[in-house]
Short mmCIF file of C-alpha atoms in Angstrom, two decimals:
data_model
loop_
_atom_site.label_atom_id
_atom_site.label_comp_id
_atom_site.label_asym_id
_atom_site.label_seq_id
_atom_site.Cartn_x
_atom_site.Cartn_y
_atom_site.Cartn_z
CA MET H 1 35.94 47.64 -38.75
CA SER H 2 32.87 49.42 -38.04
CA GLU H 3 29.67 49.75 -40.33
CA GLN H 4 31.41 53.39 -41.43
CA THR H 5 34.45 52.19 -42.47
CA GLN H 6 35.34 50.07 -45.45
CA SER H 7 38.07 48.56 -47.26
CA GLY H 8 39.32 50.70 -50.44
CA PRO H 9 41.61 49.76 -53.53
CA ALA H 10 45.01 48.61 -52.37
CA CYS H 11 47.79 51.14 -51.60
CA ASP H 12 49.56 52.95 -54.12
CA PRO H 13 52.74 54.12 -53.31
CA GLU H 14 52.55 56.55 -56.19
CA GLU H 15 49.77 58.52 -55.07
CA LEU H 16 51.07 58.20 -51.29
CA ARG H 17 53.89 60.13 -52.98
CA THR H 18 51.54 63.06 -53.42
CA LEU H 19 50.93 63.54 -50.30
CA PHE H 20 53.15 66.50 -48.33
CA LEU H 21 53.77 64.10 -45.60
CA PHE H 22 55.54 61.13 -47.67
CA GLU H 23 56.67 63.37 -50.87
CA GLN H 24 60.45 62.91 -49.43
CA LEU H 25 60.29 58.88 -48.73
CA THR H 26 62.27 56.50 -51.03
CA ASP H 27 60.70 54.24 -53.16
CA SER H 28 61.29 51.04 -50.83
CA GLN H 29 59.65 53.25 -48.01
CA LEU H 30 56.99 54.11 -49.93
CA ALA H 31 56.40 50.49 -50.49
CA GLU H 32 57.06 49.69 -46.95
CA LEU H 33 53.71 51.78 -46.12
CA CYS H 34 51.71 50.46 -48.26
CA ARG H 35 52.50 46.96 -46.78
CA ASP H 36 52.31 47.56 -43.37
CA GLY H 37 48.93 50.33 -43.57
CA ARG H 38 45.75 50.01 -45.63
CA ILE H 39 43.23 52.22 -47.35
CA GLU H 40 39.85 52.82 -45.58
CA THR H 41 36.43 54.99 -46.77
CA ILE H 42 34.46 56.29 -43.94
CA GLU H 43 31.35 57.18 -44.22
CA PRO H 44 30.07 60.70 -42.53
CA GLY H 45 30.60 60.39 -38.67
CA PRO H 46 32.55 60.22 -35.87
CA VAL H 47 35.63 58.45 -36.50
CA TYR H 48 37.39 58.28 -32.85
CA ALA H 49 36.40 59.89 -29.62
CA GLU H 50 38.74 61.56 -27.46
CA GLY H 51 40.31 59.65 -24.14
CA ASP H 52 39.59 56.71 -26.85
CA PRO H 53 42.64 54.22 -26.54
CA ALA H 54 44.97 55.30 -29.67
CA THR H 55 44.95 52.62 -32.09
CA CYS H 56 45.56 53.84 -35.43
CA PHE H 57 47.25 57.03 -37.20
CA TYR H 58 45.10 58.19 -40.00
CA VAL H 59 46.22 60.52 -43.06
CA LEU H 60 43.50 62.24 -45.29
CA MET H 61 43.30 61.35 -48.79
CA ASP H 62 39.92 62.59 -50.11
CA GLY H 63 37.15 64.33 -48.19
CA ALA H 64 36.60 66.33 -45.41
CA VAL H 65 37.85 66.08 -41.65
CA VAL H 66 36.66 68.08 -38.70
CA LEU H 67 39.26 67.65 -35.73
CA SER H 68 37.62 69.28 -32.03
CA LYS H 69 38.57 68.92 -28.48
CA LEU H 70 37.19 69.39 -25.07
CA SER H 71 37.45 72.56 -23.51
CA GLY H 72 34.69 73.50 -20.64
CA GLY H 73 32.32 70.60 -20.73
CA GLU H 74 32.27 71.47 -24.72
CA ASP H 75 33.57 69.73 -27.90
CA LEU H 76 35.39 72.57 -29.51
CA VAL H 77 36.36 72.50 -33.27
CA VAL H 78 40.09 73.04 -33.72
CA ASN H 79 40.24 72.23 -37.20
CA ARG H 80 37.58 72.18 -40.46
CA THR H 81 39.57 70.79 -43.65
CA SER H 82 39.59 68.88 -46.82
CA GLN H 83 43.50 69.62 -47.57
CA ARG H 84 45.08 66.12 -48.36
CA GLY H 85 47.72 64.56 -46.35
CA VAL H 86 46.58 66.51 -42.78
CA TYR H 87 47.13 63.86 -40.26
CA ALA H 88 45.47 62.74 -37.07
CA GLY H 89 44.86 60.02 -34.43
CA ALA H 90 48.30 57.81 -32.38
CA TRP H 91 50.51 60.31 -33.62
CA GLN H 92 52.16 60.26 -30.05
CA ALA H 93 52.74 56.48 -30.26
CA TYR H 94 56.44 56.76 -31.14
CA LEU H 95 56.52 57.87 -27.44
CA GLY H 96 55.35 54.50 -26.08
CA ASP H 97 54.61 54.01 -22.40
CA ARG H 98 55.99 56.84 -21.24
CA VAL H 99 52.66 58.82 -21.88
CA PRO H 100 49.24 57.76 -21.77
CA GLN H 101 48.21 56.10 -25.77
CA THR H 102 44.62 57.86 -26.04
CA TYR H 103 43.39 60.48 -28.68
CA GLN H 104 43.96 63.60 -27.62
CA GLY H 105 41.28 64.81 -29.50
CA SER H 106 38.09 63.49 -31.76
CA MET H 107 38.03 62.99 -35.47
CA ARG H 108 34.40 63.20 -38.09
CA VAL H 109 34.09 63.44 -41.40
CA THR H 110 31.55 65.12 -42.72
CA GLU H 111 31.48 63.31 -46.59
CA ARG H 112 32.57 60.01 -47.37
CA SER H 113 36.57 60.49 -47.06
CA ARG H 114 39.54 58.05 -47.72
CA PHE H 115 42.48 57.73 -45.65
CA PHE H 116 45.65 56.04 -45.43
CA VAL H 117 45.74 54.19 -41.67
CA LEU H 118 49.05 52.81 -39.86
CA ASP H 119 48.41 50.83 -36.72
CA ALA H 120 49.69 52.93 -34.02
CA GLU H 121 52.69 50.31 -33.25
CA CYS H 122 53.53 50.14 -36.79
CA PHE H 123 53.52 54.26 -37.13
CA ALA H 124 55.46 53.89 -33.81
CA SER H 125 58.25 51.09 -35.45
CA ILE H 126 58.75 53.39 -38.51
CA VAL H 127 59.53 56.63 -36.75
CA ARG H 128 61.78 55.49 -34.62
CA GLU H 129 63.67 53.40 -37.06
CA TRP H 130 63.39 55.86 -40.21
CA PHE H 131 63.60 58.77 -38.39
CA PRO H 132 66.09 58.58 -35.35
CA MET H 133 67.05 62.04 -34.85
CA ALA H 134 63.69 63.38 -35.45
CA LEU H 135 62.71 61.14 -32.56
CA HIS H 136 64.85 62.69 -30.00
CA LEU H 137 64.12 65.95 -31.04
CA LEU H 138 60.36 65.44 -30.65
CA GLU H 139 60.75 63.73 -27.25
CA GLY H 140 62.97 66.10 -26.30
CA LEU H 141 60.42 68.73 -27.33
CA PHE H 142 56.98 66.93 -25.39
CA PHE H 143 58.95 66.29 -22.47
CA GLY H 144 60.41 69.52 -22.35
CA ASN H 145 57.28 71.44 -22.38
CA GLN H 146 55.54 68.94 -19.94
CA ASN H 147 58.39 69.57 -17.35
CA THR H 148 57.73 72.81 -17.67
CA LYS H 149 54.39 72.68 -17.44
CA GLN H 150 55.16 70.49 -14.16
CA ILE H 151 57.44 73.00 -12.59
CA VAL H 152 55.05 76.21 -13.18
CA GLU H 153 52.30 74.08 -11.83
CA GLN H 154 54.11 73.40 -8.63
CA ARG H 155 55.05 76.88 -8.67
CA GLU H 156 51.49 77.77 -8.45
CA ARG H 157 50.95 75.31 -5.82
CA LEU H 158 53.85 76.84 -3.52
CA LEU H 159 52.28 80.19 -4.38
CA ALA H 160 48.79 79.66 -3.26
CA LEU H 161 50.26 77.35 -0.38
CA GLY H 162 52.35 80.56 0.56
CA SER H 163 49.55 83.05 0.12
CA LEU H 164 46.99 80.76 2.26
CA SER H 165 50.16 80.71 5.21
CA ALA H 166 50.23 83.93 5.20
CA GLY H 167 46.28 84.45 5.85
CA LEU H 168 46.25 81.76 8.12
CA THR H 169 49.22 83.76 10.04
CA HIS H 170 47.44 86.66 10.03
CA GLU H 171 43.82 85.21 11.33
CA LEU H 172 45.76 82.95 14.12
CA ASN H 173 47.80 86.32 15.53
CA ASN H 174 44.75 88.41 15.69
CA PRO H 175 42.67 85.68 18.50
CA ALA H 176 46.11 84.83 19.71
CA ALA H 177 46.96 88.05 20.67
CA ALA H 178 43.27 89.06 22.28
CA ALA H 179 44.15 86.29 24.47
CA VAL H 180 47.28 87.03 25.49
CA ARG H 181 45.98 90.99 26.24
CA ALA H 182 42.89 89.50 28.21
CA THR H 183 45.09 86.85 30.30
CA SER H 184 47.32 89.97 31.44
CA ALA H 185 44.56 91.93 32.43
CA LEU H 186 42.70 89.15 33.68
CA ARG H 187 45.45 88.79 36.36
CA ASN H 188 45.33 92.07 37.33
CA ARG H 189 41.83 92.23 37.71
CA VAL H 190 41.79 88.91 40.07
CA ALA H 191 44.35 90.65 42.19
CA HIS H 192 42.55 93.56 43.09
CA MET H 193 39.42 91.66 43.17
CA ARG H 194 41.27 89.92 46.45
CA GLN H 195 42.37 92.98 48.01
CA LYS H 196 38.59 94.63 47.79
CA LEU H 197 37.08 91.36 49.46
CA ALA H 198 39.64 91.58 52.12
CA MET H 199 38.88 95.31 52.55
CA ILE H 200 35.22 94.13 52.72
CA ALA H 201 35.86 91.48 55.02
CA GLY H 202 37.47 93.62 57.23
CA GLY H 203 35.00 96.00 57.51
CA THR H 204 31.67 96.87 58.82
CA LEU H 205 29.29 94.82 57.24
CA ASP H 206 27.56 91.47 59.33
CA ARG H 207 27.69 87.80 58.06
CA GLY H 208 24.38 88.01 56.56
CA SER H 209 25.18 91.30 54.54
CA MET H 210 28.56 89.80 53.74
CA ALA H 211 26.68 86.63 52.56
CA HIS H 212 24.29 88.28 50.71
CA LEU H 213 26.93 90.64 48.77
CA VAL H 214 28.42 87.31 47.72
CA GLY H 215 24.96 86.05 46.35
CA LEU H 216 24.81 89.12 44.27
CA GLN H 217 28.14 88.68 43.04
CA ASN H 218 27.27 84.99 41.64
CA GLU H 219 24.06 86.61 40.22
CA ALA H 220 26.25 89.32 38.33
CA VAL H 221 28.07 86.35 36.78
CA GLU H 222 25.28 84.83 35.53
CA LEU H 223 23.64 87.96 34.51
CA VAL H 224 26.86 88.43 32.03
CA ALA H 225 26.39 85.29 30.38
CA LYS H 226 22.88 86.41 29.44
CA ALA H 227 23.51 90.46 28.58
CA PRO H 228 21.49 91.48 25.85
CA LYS H 229 22.77 92.97 22.55
CA LEU H 230 22.61 96.57 22.87
CA THR H 231 22.59 99.21 19.88
CA ALA H 232 25.36 102.08 20.53
CA MET H 233 22.30 104.52 21.69
CA GLU H 234 20.75 102.25 24.20
CA ALA H 235 24.10 101.67 25.49
CA SER H 236 24.46 105.11 25.89
CA ASP H 237 21.23 106.00 27.39
CA ARG H 238 22.08 103.15 30.13
CA GLU H 239 25.69 104.24 30.71
CA ASP H 240 24.27 107.80 31.74
CA GLU H 241 22.08 106.11 34.06
CA LEU H 242 24.57 104.39 35.91
CA GLY H 243 26.64 107.09 36.02
CA GLU H 244 24.34 109.37 37.51
CA TRP H 245 23.64 106.66 39.77
CA PHE H 246 27.59 106.73 40.58
CA GLU H 247 27.74 110.45 41.20
CA ASP H 248 24.54 110.13 43.96
CA LYS H 249 26.25 107.56 45.92
CA GLY H 250 29.42 109.68 45.88
CA ILE H 251 31.50 106.78 43.71
CA GLY H 252 34.78 108.54 42.49
CA ASP H 253 34.92 108.04 38.72
CA GLY H 254 31.85 106.16 38.72
CA TRP H 255 31.49 107.32 34.58
CA ASP H 256 34.49 104.85 33.97
CA LEU H 257 32.62 101.92 36.21
CA ALA H 258 29.38 102.53 34.00
CA PRO H 259 30.27 100.68 30.71
CA THR H 260 31.37 97.62 32.62
CA PHE H 261 27.94 97.28 34.42
CA VAL H 262 26.20 98.11 31.32
CA SER H 263 28.11 95.19 29.07
CA ALA H 264 27.26 92.65 32.05
CA GLY H 265 23.52 93.68 31.79
CA LEU H 266 23.10 95.14 34.95
CA ASP H 267 20.79 98.37 35.41
CA VAL H 268 20.01 101.10 38.05
CA GLN H 269 17.48 98.47 39.86
CA TRP H 270 20.09 95.75 40.65
CA LEU H 271 22.75 98.19 42.19
CA ASP H 272 19.65 99.70 44.35
CA LYS H 273 19.89 95.99 45.68
CA VAL H 274 23.73 96.32 46.36
CA SER H 275 23.03 99.41 48.02
CA ALA H 276 20.09 98.33 50.41
CA THR H 277 22.64 95.39 51.26
CA VAL H 278 25.97 97.82 52.14
CA ASP H 279 24.44 101.25 54.11
CA ASP H 280 27.90 102.25 54.85
CA PRO H 281 29.05 105.05 51.84
CA THR H 282 32.89 103.85 51.97
CA MET H 283 31.93 100.11 51.93
CA LEU H 284 29.17 100.46 49.29
CA GLU H 285 32.17 102.16 46.87
CA GLY H 286 34.36 99.18 48.04
CA ALA H 287 31.56 96.89 46.94
CA ILE H 288 30.64 98.23 43.87
CA ARG H 289 34.26 98.25 42.91
CA TRP H 290 34.87 94.69 43.58
CA LEU H 291 31.54 93.98 41.89
CA ASN H 292 32.89 95.72 38.93
CA TYR H 293 36.49 93.46 39.52
CA THR H 294 34.46 90.32 39.32
CA VAL H 295 32.05 91.49 35.97
CA GLU H 296 35.35 92.55 34.52
CA THR H 297 37.24 89.25 35.27
CA GLU H 298 33.88 87.17 33.64
CA LEU H 299 34.02 89.28 30.55
CA LEU H 300 37.74 88.52 30.31
CA MET H 301 36.89 85.19 30.38
CA ASN H 302 34.50 85.30 27.76
CA GLU H 303 37.17 86.99 25.76
CA ILE H 304 39.42 84.49 25.94
CA ALA H 305 37.19 81.92 25.75
CA ASP H 306 36.23 83.50 22.40
CA SER H 307 39.76 84.01 21.34
CA THR H 308 40.86 80.17 22.06
CA THR H 309 37.48 78.71 20.25
CA ARG H 310 38.40 81.03 16.73
CA ILE H 311 42.23 79.30 16.97
CA SER H 312 40.78 75.90 17.28
CA THR H 313 38.16 76.59 14.40
CA LEU H 314 40.92 77.77 12.18
CA VAL H 315 43.44 75.03 13.07
CA GLY H 316 40.11 72.95 12.38
CA ALA H 317 39.90 74.46 9.21
CA ALA H 318 43.06 74.27 8.27
CA LYS H 319 43.35 70.43 8.40
CA GLN H 320 40.40 69.86 7.06
CA TYR H 321 41.38 71.89 4.12
CA SER H 322 44.68 69.80 3.82
CA GLN H 323 42.95 66.32 4.77
CA MET H 324 46.19 66.07 7.08
CA ASP H 325 46.42 62.73 8.59
CA ARG H 326 43.94 61.21 6.35
CA ALA H 327 43.46 59.09 3.51
CA PRO H 328 43.59 60.90 0.10
CA TYR H 329 40.31 58.80 -1.38
CA ARG H 330 37.63 58.73 1.09
CA THR H 331 33.95 59.55 1.29
CA VAL H 332 33.89 63.55 2.04
CA ASP H 333 30.46 66.15 2.53
CA VAL H 334 31.82 68.64 0.02
CA ARG H 335 29.83 71.37 2.21
CA GLU H 336 32.89 70.97 4.96
CA LEU H 337 35.27 70.97 2.41
CA LEU H 338 34.01 74.16 1.56
CA ASP H 339 33.53 75.41 4.49
CA SER H 340 37.08 74.93 5.39
CA THR H 341 37.86 76.71 2.08
CA LEU H 342 36.47 79.57 2.99
CA ILE H 343 37.82 80.05 6.12
CA MET H 344 41.02 79.66 4.62
CA LEU H 345 40.38 81.99 2.10
CA GLY H 346 38.54 84.54 4.72
CA ARG H 347 41.35 87.14 4.62
CA LYS H 348 41.72 87.43 0.76
CA ILE H 349 38.17 87.77 0.42
CA GLY H 350 37.83 90.51 2.97
CA ASP H 351 35.22 92.62 4.51
CA ASP H 352 33.62 94.15 1.65
CA ILE H 353 32.53 90.78 -0.01
CA ARG H 354 29.31 89.26 1.32
CA VAL H 355 29.41 85.61 1.05
CA VAL H 356 26.19 83.58 0.85
CA LYS H 357 26.01 80.01 1.39
CA ASP H 358 23.17 77.84 -0.01
CA TYR H 359 23.84 74.76 0.63
CA ASP H 360 21.15 71.68 -0.28
CA PRO H 361 20.56 69.57 3.05
CA ALA H 362 19.72 66.66 0.56
CA VAL H 363 23.72 66.41 -0.85
CA PRO H 364 25.10 62.89 0.59
CA PRO H 365 28.59 62.79 1.03
CA ILE H 366 30.85 61.33 -2.19
CA PRO H 367 33.48 59.64 -2.57
CA ALA H 368 36.69 61.97 -3.80
CA TYR H 369 39.93 62.59 -3.16
CA ALA H 370 39.37 65.62 -0.60
CA ALA H 371 42.33 67.92 -0.93
CA GLU H 372 42.45 68.40 -4.64
CA LEU H 373 38.92 69.01 -4.58
CA ASN H 374 39.93 71.88 -2.25
CA GLN H 375 42.26 73.58 -4.84
CA VAL H 376 39.57 73.30 -7.13
CA TRP H 377 37.59 75.60 -4.76
CA THR H 378 40.21 77.83 -4.10
CA ASN H 379 41.07 78.30 -7.66
CA LEU H 380 37.39 79.12 -8.50
CA ILE H 381 37.10 81.54 -5.05
CA ASP H 382 40.19 83.06 -5.57
CA ASN H 383 39.20 83.71 -9.39
CA ALA H 384 35.98 85.38 -8.22
CA VAL H 385 37.16 87.38 -5.69
CA GLN H 386 39.80 89.17 -8.48
CA ALA H 387 37.12 89.52 -10.62
CA MET H 388 34.79 90.91 -8.62
CA GLY H 389 37.43 93.70 -7.58
CA ALA H 390 37.09 92.39 -3.75
CA LYS H 391 33.77 93.87 -3.67
CA GLY H 392 30.82 91.88 -4.55
CA THR H 393 28.43 89.16 -3.46
CA LEU H 394 30.17 85.10 -3.27
CA THR H 395 27.62 82.48 -3.75
CA VAL H 396 28.69 79.15 -3.06
CA ARG H 397 25.69 76.93 -3.74
CA THR H 398 25.06 72.51 -3.56
CA SER H 399 22.81 71.02 -4.92
CA LEU H 400 21.63 67.21 -5.97
CA ASP H 401 20.79 66.55 -9.50
CA GLU H 402 19.86 63.22 -10.15
CA ASP H 403 23.31 61.27 -9.83
CA GLN H 404 25.59 63.99 -9.37
CA VAL H 405 26.53 66.60 -6.63
CA GLN H 406 26.30 70.11 -8.31
CA ILE H 407 28.78 72.93 -6.69
CA GLU H 408 28.35 76.39 -7.66
CA ILE H 409 30.93 79.17 -7.43
CA CYS H 410 28.98 82.31 -8.09
CA ASP H 411 29.92 85.84 -8.03
CA THR H 412 28.92 89.46 -9.31
CA GLY H 413 32.28 90.33 -11.14
CA SER H 414 32.12 91.83 -15.09
CA GLY H 415 31.93 87.94 -16.14
CA VAL H 416 33.45 85.75 -18.80
CA PRO H 417 33.65 87.54 -22.18
CA GLN H 418 32.26 85.25 -24.54
CA GLU H 419 35.10 85.31 -27.10
CA ILE H 420 37.56 83.80 -24.35
CA ARG H 421 34.86 81.76 -22.70
CA SER H 422 35.75 78.57 -24.63
CA ARG H 423 39.69 78.99 -23.87
CA ILE H 424 39.70 79.60 -19.93
CA PHE H 425 40.29 76.16 -19.42
CA GLU H 426 43.50 75.89 -21.82
CA PRO H 427 47.06 75.85 -20.00
CA PHE H 428 48.39 79.05 -19.61
CA PHE H 429 45.59 81.04 -20.74
CA THR H 430 45.28 83.69 -18.45
CA THR H 431 43.49 87.15 -18.40
CA LYS H 432 45.40 88.44 -15.68
CA PRO H 433 48.45 90.99 -15.86
CA VAL H 434 51.71 89.67 -16.60
CA GLY H 435 53.65 88.12 -13.53
CA GLU H 436 50.02 87.88 -11.33
CA GLY H 437 49.00 84.61 -12.85
CA THR H 438 50.21 81.58 -14.80
CA GLY H 439 46.96 80.40 -16.40
CA LEU H 440 46.91 76.94 -14.89
CA GLY H 441 44.71 77.30 -11.98
CA LEU H 442 41.45 76.64 -14.24
CA ASP H 443 43.40 73.66 -16.35
CA ILE H 444 44.54 72.18 -12.98
CA SER H 445 40.78 72.23 -11.79
CA TRP H 446 39.52 70.97 -15.32
CA ARG H 447 42.06 68.09 -14.73
CA ILE H 448 40.97 66.90 -11.11
CA VAL H 449 37.34 67.29 -11.78
CA VAL H 450 36.88 65.93 -14.99
CA ASN H 451 39.91 63.61 -15.51
CA LYS H 452 39.98 62.66 -11.61
CA HIS H 453 36.45 62.56 -10.54
CA GLN H 454 34.83 62.05 -13.89
CA GLY H 455 32.98 64.93 -13.29
CA ASP H 456 32.36 68.11 -15.35
CA LEU H 457 33.47 71.74 -14.87
CA ARG H 458 31.68 74.77 -17.04
CA VAL H 459 31.14 78.43 -16.93
CA VAL H 460 28.03 80.26 -17.84
CA SER H 461 28.76 84.20 -17.38
CA GLU H 462 27.14 87.38 -18.20
CA PRO H 463 28.00 90.86 -16.46
CA GLY H 464 27.07 90.46 -12.65
CA ASP H 465 26.39 86.94 -12.77
CA THR H 466 29.59 84.68 -13.15
CA ARG H 467 28.95 80.79 -12.32
CA PHE H 468 31.39 78.36 -12.55
CA ILE H 469 29.20 74.77 -11.73
CA VAL H 470 31.44 71.81 -10.69
CA ARG H 471 29.13 68.41 -11.20
CA LEU H 472 30.61 65.21 -9.25
CA PRO H 473 29.06 61.99 -9.46
CA VAL H 474 27.54 60.53 -6.35
CA ASN H 475 28.89 57.24 -7.46
CA PRO H 476 32.07 57.26 -9.61
CA ALA H 477 33.25 54.12 -11.52
CA ILE H 478 36.78 54.90 -10.44
CA GLU H 479 38.92 53.48 -7.61
CA GLU H 480 42.03 55.11 -5.86
CA ALA H 481 45.33 55.81 -7.78
CA SER H 482 47.88 53.89 -6.28
#
């Protein structure tokens, strides 16, 4: 018994009868309660804290209590009362080991208060013995709500997975289709290049000129890799110069050839070297077209390389996001998890949202359930995108604060109103239209961060600047769940 708790006078069955909770009990039942329970006087201060082992069932006889529950990292007062007979504590004891036997909230007294107290095991035994029908009804209600919540949670996860799968399929389809198109075009260009090479080889060029022309071909390939990025105006001016050069040399459709040479970084001075190598006007056009096919082939191979690299990047991001073939609990770099989530949500984020990544290089790897943290990032980023109406700035920031890693998901949306800020982490609470949200995204995120990782999740918001802040311990005192 703590210093704030004192034994009171002996329990009086008739006084218990004055409490609404016990007024219908028989004399023998009241006597049994007094025999098994006790009267305690508690001085102002905390009585028990949320998450502590639930050892006692309390019934207020005189005084005043404040009941509170953690929400968004803050202790939210849910009831403040001096009504005799209000009860709190281990009221779930009758469910036994089917649920965690911990206090579901916190209680403190604001003045010297008197309680009737039953040990949890005794309270559970009395409920089972005296009220068997009520026990079945309560069990059905409790586990029915629990099953409903699990089903809705599973549906939300499946909906999120379906959305991510659709986005990933779309993202993979674009580079895959580009690679297929480029491969088909490449086959055509290679065939034409062989034909032009055969024509040139059967022409009037001597061996030295032919060798020099092949050298120019190799030079063109090297220049493609080094081609500068041009503005639309710069590219148009250079195409005009090359078009005039082709026209002066009598090369038909030269204006169609110019864009290819410009994209490869080839200019009039370089074409003059080709002209100096091939004197015959007829052979010059063949040589130019042969070089054009060479440049096109190189550009198409670059496109294929870019497309396949994009596919590989997406597959890697999907593997990182799902944590496929990896241990559930392991040391991870949160920046890699954030990057993979951003890639997976790329289509949902869209082109009208600017993504800013502000990563602190000092942030160390931490032990965590990586796949579940990715679910947290998904929920927070998805909410941020919706809050901005798909237009604004999304900032993802990491930093190190002593022994904790801090991750911020920030958006420039309208903000979270003050009147609902304390409720957004509650199960089934949502501000989305009917059918667009279950109200479990932030609840799931809260339980993953706070319950499973011993971290903290809170929101700081004003119009134009909303930040969901996740704090995770660098060295959590937890072990992998079995």
